[in-house]
Each structure stands twice: as C-alpha cells, then as structure tokens.
Short mmCIF file of C-alpha atoms in Angstrom, two decimals:
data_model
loop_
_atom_site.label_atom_id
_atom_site.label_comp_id
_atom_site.label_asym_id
_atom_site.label_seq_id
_atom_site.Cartn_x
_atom_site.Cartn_y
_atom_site.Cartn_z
CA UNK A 1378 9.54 -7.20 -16.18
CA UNK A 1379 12.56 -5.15 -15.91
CA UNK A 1380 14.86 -6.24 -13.03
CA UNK A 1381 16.17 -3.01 -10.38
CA UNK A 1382 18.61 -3.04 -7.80
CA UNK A 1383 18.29 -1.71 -4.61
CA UNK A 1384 21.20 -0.14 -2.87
CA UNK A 1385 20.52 -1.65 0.73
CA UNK A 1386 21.93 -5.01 -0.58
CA UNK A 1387 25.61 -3.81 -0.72
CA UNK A 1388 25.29 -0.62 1.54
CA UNK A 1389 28.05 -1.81 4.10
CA UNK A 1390 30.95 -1.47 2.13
CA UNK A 1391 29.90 -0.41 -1.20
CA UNK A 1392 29.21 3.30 -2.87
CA UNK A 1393 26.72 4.92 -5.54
CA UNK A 1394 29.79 5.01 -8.26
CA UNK A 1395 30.44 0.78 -7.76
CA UNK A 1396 26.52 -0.18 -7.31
CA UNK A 1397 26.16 1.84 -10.61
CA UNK A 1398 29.52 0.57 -12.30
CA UNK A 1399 28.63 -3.49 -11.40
CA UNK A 1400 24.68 -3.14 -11.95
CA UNK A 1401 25.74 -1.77 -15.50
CA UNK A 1402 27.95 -4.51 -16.37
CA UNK A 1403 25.43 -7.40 -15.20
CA UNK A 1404 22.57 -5.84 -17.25
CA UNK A 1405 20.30 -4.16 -14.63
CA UNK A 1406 17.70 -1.91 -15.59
CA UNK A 1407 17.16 -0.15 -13.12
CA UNK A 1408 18.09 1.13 -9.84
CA UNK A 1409 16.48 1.92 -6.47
CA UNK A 1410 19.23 5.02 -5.15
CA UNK A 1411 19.94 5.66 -1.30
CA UNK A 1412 19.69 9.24 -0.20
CA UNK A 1413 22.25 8.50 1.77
CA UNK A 1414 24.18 7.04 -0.73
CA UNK A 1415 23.68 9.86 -3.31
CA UNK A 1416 24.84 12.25 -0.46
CA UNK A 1417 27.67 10.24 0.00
CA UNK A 1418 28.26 10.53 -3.85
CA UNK A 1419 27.82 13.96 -3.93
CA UNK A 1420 31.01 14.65 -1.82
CA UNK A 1421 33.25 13.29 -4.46
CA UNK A 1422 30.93 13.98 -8.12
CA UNK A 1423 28.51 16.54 -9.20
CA UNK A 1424 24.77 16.17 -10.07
CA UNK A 1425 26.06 16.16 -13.65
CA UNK A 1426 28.34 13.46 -13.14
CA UNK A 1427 25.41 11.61 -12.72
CA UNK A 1428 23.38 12.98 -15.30
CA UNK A 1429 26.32 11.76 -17.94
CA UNK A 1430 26.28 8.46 -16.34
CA UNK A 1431 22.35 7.70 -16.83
CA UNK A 1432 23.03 9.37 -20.25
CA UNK A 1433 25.40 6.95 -21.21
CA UNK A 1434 24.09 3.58 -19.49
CA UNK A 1435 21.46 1.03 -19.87
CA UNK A 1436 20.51 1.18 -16.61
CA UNK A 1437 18.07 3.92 -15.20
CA UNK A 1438 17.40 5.48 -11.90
CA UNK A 1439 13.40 4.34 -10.14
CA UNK A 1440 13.30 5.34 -7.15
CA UNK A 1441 15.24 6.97 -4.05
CA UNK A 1442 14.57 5.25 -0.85
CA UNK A 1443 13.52 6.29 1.38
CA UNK A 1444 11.81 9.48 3.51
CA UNK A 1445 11.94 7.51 7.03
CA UNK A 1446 9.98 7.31 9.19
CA UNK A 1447 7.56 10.18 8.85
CA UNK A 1448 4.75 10.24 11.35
CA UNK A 1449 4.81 11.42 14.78
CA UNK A 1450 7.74 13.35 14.62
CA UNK A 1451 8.57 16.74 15.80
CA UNK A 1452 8.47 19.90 13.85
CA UNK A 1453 12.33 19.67 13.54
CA UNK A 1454 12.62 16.45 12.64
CA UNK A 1455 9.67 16.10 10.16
CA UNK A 1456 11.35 20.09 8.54
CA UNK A 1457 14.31 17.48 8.00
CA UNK A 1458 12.36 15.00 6.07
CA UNK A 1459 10.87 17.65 3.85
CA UNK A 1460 14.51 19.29 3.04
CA UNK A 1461 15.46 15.66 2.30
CA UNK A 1462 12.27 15.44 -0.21
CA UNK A 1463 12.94 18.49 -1.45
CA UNK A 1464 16.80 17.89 -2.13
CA UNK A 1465 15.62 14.41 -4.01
CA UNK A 1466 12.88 16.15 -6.11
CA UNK A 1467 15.64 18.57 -7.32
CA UNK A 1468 18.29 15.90 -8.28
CA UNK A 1469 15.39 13.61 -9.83
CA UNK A 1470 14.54 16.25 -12.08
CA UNK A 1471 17.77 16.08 -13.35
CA UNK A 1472 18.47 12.77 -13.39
CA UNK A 1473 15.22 11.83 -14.49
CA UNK A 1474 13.91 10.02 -11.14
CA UNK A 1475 10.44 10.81 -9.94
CA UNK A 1476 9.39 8.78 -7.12
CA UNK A 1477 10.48 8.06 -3.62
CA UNK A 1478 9.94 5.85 -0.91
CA UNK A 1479 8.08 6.83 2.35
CA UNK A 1480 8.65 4.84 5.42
CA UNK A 1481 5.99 4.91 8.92
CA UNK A 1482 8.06 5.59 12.29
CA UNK A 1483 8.68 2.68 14.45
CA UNK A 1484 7.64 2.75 18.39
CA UNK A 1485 4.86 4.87 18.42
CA UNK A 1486 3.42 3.91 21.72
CA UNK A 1487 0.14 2.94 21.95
CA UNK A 1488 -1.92 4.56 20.03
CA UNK A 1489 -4.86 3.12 17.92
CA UNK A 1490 -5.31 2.16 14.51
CA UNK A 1491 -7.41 5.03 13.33
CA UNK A 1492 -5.38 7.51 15.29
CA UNK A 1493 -2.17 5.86 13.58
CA UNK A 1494 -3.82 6.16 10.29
CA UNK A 1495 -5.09 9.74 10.66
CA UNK A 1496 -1.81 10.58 11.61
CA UNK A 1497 0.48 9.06 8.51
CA UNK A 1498 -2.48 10.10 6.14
CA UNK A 1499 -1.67 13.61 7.29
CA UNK A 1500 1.92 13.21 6.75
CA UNK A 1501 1.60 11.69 3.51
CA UNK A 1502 -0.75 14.48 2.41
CA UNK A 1503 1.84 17.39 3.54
CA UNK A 1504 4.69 15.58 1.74
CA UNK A 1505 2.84 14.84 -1.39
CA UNK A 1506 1.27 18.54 -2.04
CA UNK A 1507 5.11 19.13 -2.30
CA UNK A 1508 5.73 16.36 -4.31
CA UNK A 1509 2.74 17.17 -6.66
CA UNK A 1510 4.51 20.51 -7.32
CA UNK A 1511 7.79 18.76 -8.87
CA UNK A 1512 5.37 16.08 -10.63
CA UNK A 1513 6.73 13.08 -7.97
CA UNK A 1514 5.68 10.42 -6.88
CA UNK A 1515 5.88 8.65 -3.49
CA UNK A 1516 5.35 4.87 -2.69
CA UNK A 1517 4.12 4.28 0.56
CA UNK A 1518 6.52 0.99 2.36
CA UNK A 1519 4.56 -0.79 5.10
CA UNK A 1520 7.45 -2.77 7.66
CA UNK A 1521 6.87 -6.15 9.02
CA UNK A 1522 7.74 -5.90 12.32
CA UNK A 1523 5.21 -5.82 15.26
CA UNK A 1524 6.94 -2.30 17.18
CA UNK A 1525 6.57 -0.54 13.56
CA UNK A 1526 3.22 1.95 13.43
CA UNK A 1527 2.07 0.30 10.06
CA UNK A 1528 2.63 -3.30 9.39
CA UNK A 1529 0.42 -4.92 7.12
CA UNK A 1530 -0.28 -4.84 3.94
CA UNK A 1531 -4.20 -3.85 3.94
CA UNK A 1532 -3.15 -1.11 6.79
CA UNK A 1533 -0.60 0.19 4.29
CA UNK A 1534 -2.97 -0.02 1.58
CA UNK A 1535 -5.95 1.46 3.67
CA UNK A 1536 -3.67 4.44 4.32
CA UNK A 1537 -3.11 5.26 0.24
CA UNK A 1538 -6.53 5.03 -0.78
CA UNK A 1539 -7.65 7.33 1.57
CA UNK A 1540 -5.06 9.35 0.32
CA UNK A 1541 -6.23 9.13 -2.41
CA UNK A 1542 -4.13 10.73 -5.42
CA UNK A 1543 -2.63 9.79 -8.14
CA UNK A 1544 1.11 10.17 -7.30
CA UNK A 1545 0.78 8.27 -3.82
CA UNK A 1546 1.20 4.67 -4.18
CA UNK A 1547 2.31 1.51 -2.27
CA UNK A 1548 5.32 -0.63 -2.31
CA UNK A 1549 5.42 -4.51 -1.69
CA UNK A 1550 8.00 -5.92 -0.09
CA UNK A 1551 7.77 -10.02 -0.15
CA UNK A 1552 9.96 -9.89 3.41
CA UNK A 1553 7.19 -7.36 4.69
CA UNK A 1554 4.28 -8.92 3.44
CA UNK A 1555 5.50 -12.78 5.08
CA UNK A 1556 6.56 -11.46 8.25
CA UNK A 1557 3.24 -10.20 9.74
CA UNK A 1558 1.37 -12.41 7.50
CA UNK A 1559 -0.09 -10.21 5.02
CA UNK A 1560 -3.01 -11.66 3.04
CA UNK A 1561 -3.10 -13.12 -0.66
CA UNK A 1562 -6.94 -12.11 -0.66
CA UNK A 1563 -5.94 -8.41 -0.04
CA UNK A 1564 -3.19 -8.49 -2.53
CA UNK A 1565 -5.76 -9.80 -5.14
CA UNK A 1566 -8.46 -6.98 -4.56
CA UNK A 1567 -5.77 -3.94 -5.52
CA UNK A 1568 -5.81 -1.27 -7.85
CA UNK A 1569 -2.33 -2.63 -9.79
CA UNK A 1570 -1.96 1.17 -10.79
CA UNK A 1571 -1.57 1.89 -7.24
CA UNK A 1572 1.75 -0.73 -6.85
CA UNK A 1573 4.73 1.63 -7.36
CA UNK A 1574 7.30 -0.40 -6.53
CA UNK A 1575 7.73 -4.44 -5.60
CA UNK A 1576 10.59 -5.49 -3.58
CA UNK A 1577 12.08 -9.42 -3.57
CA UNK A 1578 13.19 -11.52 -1.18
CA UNK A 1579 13.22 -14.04 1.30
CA UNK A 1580 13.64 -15.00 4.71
CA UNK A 1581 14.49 -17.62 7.14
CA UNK A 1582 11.85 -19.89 8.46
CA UNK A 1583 11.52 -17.45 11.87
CA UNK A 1584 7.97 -17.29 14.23
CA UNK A 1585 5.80 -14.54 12.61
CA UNK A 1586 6.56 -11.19 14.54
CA UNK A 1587 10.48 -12.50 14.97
CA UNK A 1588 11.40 -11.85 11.74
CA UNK A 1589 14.46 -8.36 11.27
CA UNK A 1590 16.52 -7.49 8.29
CA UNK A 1591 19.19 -9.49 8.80
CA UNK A 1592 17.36 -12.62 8.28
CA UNK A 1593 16.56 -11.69 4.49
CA UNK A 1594 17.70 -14.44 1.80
CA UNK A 1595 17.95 -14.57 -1.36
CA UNK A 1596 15.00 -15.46 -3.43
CA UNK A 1597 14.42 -19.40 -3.54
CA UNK A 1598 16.58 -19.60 -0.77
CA UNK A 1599 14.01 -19.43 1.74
CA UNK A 1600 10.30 -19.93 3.33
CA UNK A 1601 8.63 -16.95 1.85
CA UNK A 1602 5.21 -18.44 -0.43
CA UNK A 1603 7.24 -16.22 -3.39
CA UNK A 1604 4.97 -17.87 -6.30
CA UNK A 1605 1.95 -17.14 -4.59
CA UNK A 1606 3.16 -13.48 -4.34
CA UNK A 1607 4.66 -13.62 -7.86
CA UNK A 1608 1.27 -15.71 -9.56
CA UNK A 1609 -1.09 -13.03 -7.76
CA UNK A 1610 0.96 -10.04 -9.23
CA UNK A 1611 0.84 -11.74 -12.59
CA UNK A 1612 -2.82 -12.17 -11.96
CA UNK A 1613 -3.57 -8.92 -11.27
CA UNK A 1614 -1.83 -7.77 -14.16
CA UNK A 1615 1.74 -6.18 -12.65
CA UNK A 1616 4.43 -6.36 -14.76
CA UNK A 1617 6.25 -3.60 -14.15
CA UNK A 1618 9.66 -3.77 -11.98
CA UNK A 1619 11.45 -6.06 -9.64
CA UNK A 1620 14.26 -4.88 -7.55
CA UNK A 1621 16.18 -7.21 -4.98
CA UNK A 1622 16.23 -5.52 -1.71
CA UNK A 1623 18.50 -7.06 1.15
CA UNK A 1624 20.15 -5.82 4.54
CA UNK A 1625 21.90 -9.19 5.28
CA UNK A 1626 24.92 -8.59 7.13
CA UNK A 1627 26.65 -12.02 5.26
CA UNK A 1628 25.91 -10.75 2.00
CA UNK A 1629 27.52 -7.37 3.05
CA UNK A 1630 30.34 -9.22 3.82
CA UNK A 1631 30.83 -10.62 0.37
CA UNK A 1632 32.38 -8.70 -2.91
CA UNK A 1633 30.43 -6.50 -4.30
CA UNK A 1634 30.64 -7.07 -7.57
CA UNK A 1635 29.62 -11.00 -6.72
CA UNK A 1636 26.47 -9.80 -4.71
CA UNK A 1637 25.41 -7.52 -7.64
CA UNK A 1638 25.53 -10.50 -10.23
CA UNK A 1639 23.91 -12.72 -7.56
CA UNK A 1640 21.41 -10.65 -6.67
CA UNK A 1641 20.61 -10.61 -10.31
CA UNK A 1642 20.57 -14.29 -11.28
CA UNK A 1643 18.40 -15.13 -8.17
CA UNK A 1644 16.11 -12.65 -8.76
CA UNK A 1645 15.42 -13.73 -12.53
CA UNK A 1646 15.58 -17.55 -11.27
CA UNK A 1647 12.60 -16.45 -9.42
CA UNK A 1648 10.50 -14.11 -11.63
CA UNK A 1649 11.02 -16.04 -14.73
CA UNK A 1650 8.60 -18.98 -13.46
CA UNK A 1651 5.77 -16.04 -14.06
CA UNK A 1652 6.93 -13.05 -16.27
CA UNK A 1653 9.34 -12.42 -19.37
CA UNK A 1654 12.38 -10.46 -18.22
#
C-alpha cells in the first residue's frame, strides 16, 4: 500500500514547496495537494516548476482536495466551485493528477434525506460531466459531524451509486466514519473499485456527534476501532493508498519537517499490522 500525505496536517504554517521538499526526503509516495495550497504556490513558481519537481521525485501527486461544499449553493458560488474544478483539471493534466475531492455543504436546514440526496446527486452529476471531459475523477468525502448535509458512510455511498459512473467515487475517512458511527457491515458490502481515496486517523475518546477536527490523533494514539477499518479494507480487497489526514491545531504547532516524518512512521505503525507498504 503506498503511503500519501495530505496537506491539511501541516497547513498552518507550512507551504506546497516544504510539504513536497520533507515528504520527499521521508519516502512518501504520494501526495494529497490543497487548492489552496497550490494557489498559494503558484504566486511564487510556475505550473512547470512543478512539473520538474514530480519529474524528478519519488513522490507523486493523488489527489487535490477538495471542491467544498457543493450543494445548495447559489449560482455564484457553485460558478466558483466549477472555475476551481476547472483550474485543477488544467494543472492535473500537467502534473499528472486526475482526481479531486468533493465535499457536501454544512447547515443545510432541514431538509430531508431524499431531498438532500437529490440535491448533491445533481451537483455531483454537473461537476462530473466536466470532469469526464478532462478524463478526472472525483471522490465523494462524507463529514462526521451531525450539522453537515451528508454524514455517514452508507448516505455517502448511497449518493455515488446512484451516480453511478465510473469516475465518481468515495473517500473514507477513519475520523468520519467513527464519529457518526458508520457501520463495518456497510463498509463490507462495497464495490472496492468505487474507494478512491482512504484517509487515517484517530480521535479522542469524545460522545458520538461531539467529535471536530481538532480532536484528530495520530493513528494508535486514539479510540478509533482502526483494525476493524484496516482488516475490512484488507478483506474487501483495497490495497491501494493511505494518506494521513489531520487538522490538529498541536500538531500545527510543531516543525514541520517532524510532523511529516511522524505522520509517516505512525501511519505505517498502523497499516503494517494488515498490508505490505
């Protein structure tokens, strides 16, 4: 399983040019790239500059994350998120990244189920008739909390197959999946094709519903069942990618070149119990 490194982990502080510097020097394979980040970057480098980087490194770009929060949005707003999709398609293409994540918008009122999955299944169609064009894909990221539109994992997943194409998948997040107490069972009956991307983590030993961001841990270092997640995905057949995702302001706090190489070693320590990386 090749081990990724997502962005979010040092975002405080850090930029694209020392997450890709560090991540190279502890051996990553992969990284997950913020749009925000690469925007950032793109102030100070060119496109190419990253092109010669990848060209020259072990480590590869996965995916950009992430097209927030895309359903029940204005006009405006959801014109935004298709610029944004449209800008990341062109730099993939160069940089040889095809696949994004796609976010659900938080504090939606109350509206229903069905009329919450009607409406992200018509985003998700509009975005990925775009995507189709520029041979992209786009992983679909449930949240855990209880004010965010889509939630749990067998909503999330309810919402792609209906979708129903090819280059629409989901991402699980171990974080996500714990803190609105996702099922095992439904993580057994899925399509592994359809499981783009697989984020690690863990959390503090929070109610269910309580759980935020900042209470993400390192892998091991918390109350998340991760070898249930990890011996399901091996049962299932996943073997894919890992990539250590964290928003913990301590960790933020820390250098960046020591969160990199931790992030790494606790990830492995976890993963290696179940798959060769």
């Amino acid at each position: 399983m090749k081990i990724c490194f997502n962005e979010a982990t040092t975002m405080k502080y850090s930029t694209l040019e020392k997450d890709l510097e560090f991540c190279e020097k502890h051996g990553y394979d992969l990284i997950e790239i913020r749009i925000d980040q690469l925007k950032d970057y793109l102030k100070r480098n060119t496109v190419e500059d990253l092109v010669g980087f990848f060209e020259n490194s072990h480590i590869k770009p996965f995916a950009f994350n992430a097209l927030e929060f895309i359903s029940f949005r204005t006009e405006e707003k959801f014109n935004e998120i298709i610029k944004d999709l449209e800008f990341i398609c062109e730099v993939g293409e160069k940089i040889g990244c095809n696949q994004a994540v796609v976010v659900p918008t938080f504090d939606v009122g109350a509206y229903t189920v069905e009329e919450i999955k009607k409406e992200t299944v018509d985003k998700i169609n509009v975005l990925a008739d775009i995507a189709e064009k520029r041979n992209f894909k786009l992983a679909f990221e449930f949240v855990g909390y209880p004010n965010c539109s889509v939630n749990r994992f067998e909503q999330a997943y309810d919402i792609v197959k209906t979708v129903n194409k090819d280059h629409v998948g989901i991402v699980l997040d171990c974080f996500h999946f714990h803190a609105m107490l996702s099922k095992l069972s439904d993580l057994k009956e899925i399509d592994v094709n359809k499981l783009f991307i697989f984020h690690i983590d863990d959390a503090e030993n929070l109610p269910f519903g309580a759980l935020r961001d900042d209470k993400r841990l390192w892998p091991g270092d918390g109350f998340i069942d991760l070898d249930g997640i990890l011996k399901t995905l091996k049962e299932i057949g996943y073997n894919k990618m890992v990539s250590i995702e964290l928003f913990r302001p301590e960790y933020w706090e820390w250098d960046i070149e020591k969160t990199i190489q931790v992030g790494k070693e606790k990830t492995i320590e976890a993963v290696s119990k179940y798959f060769e990386v």
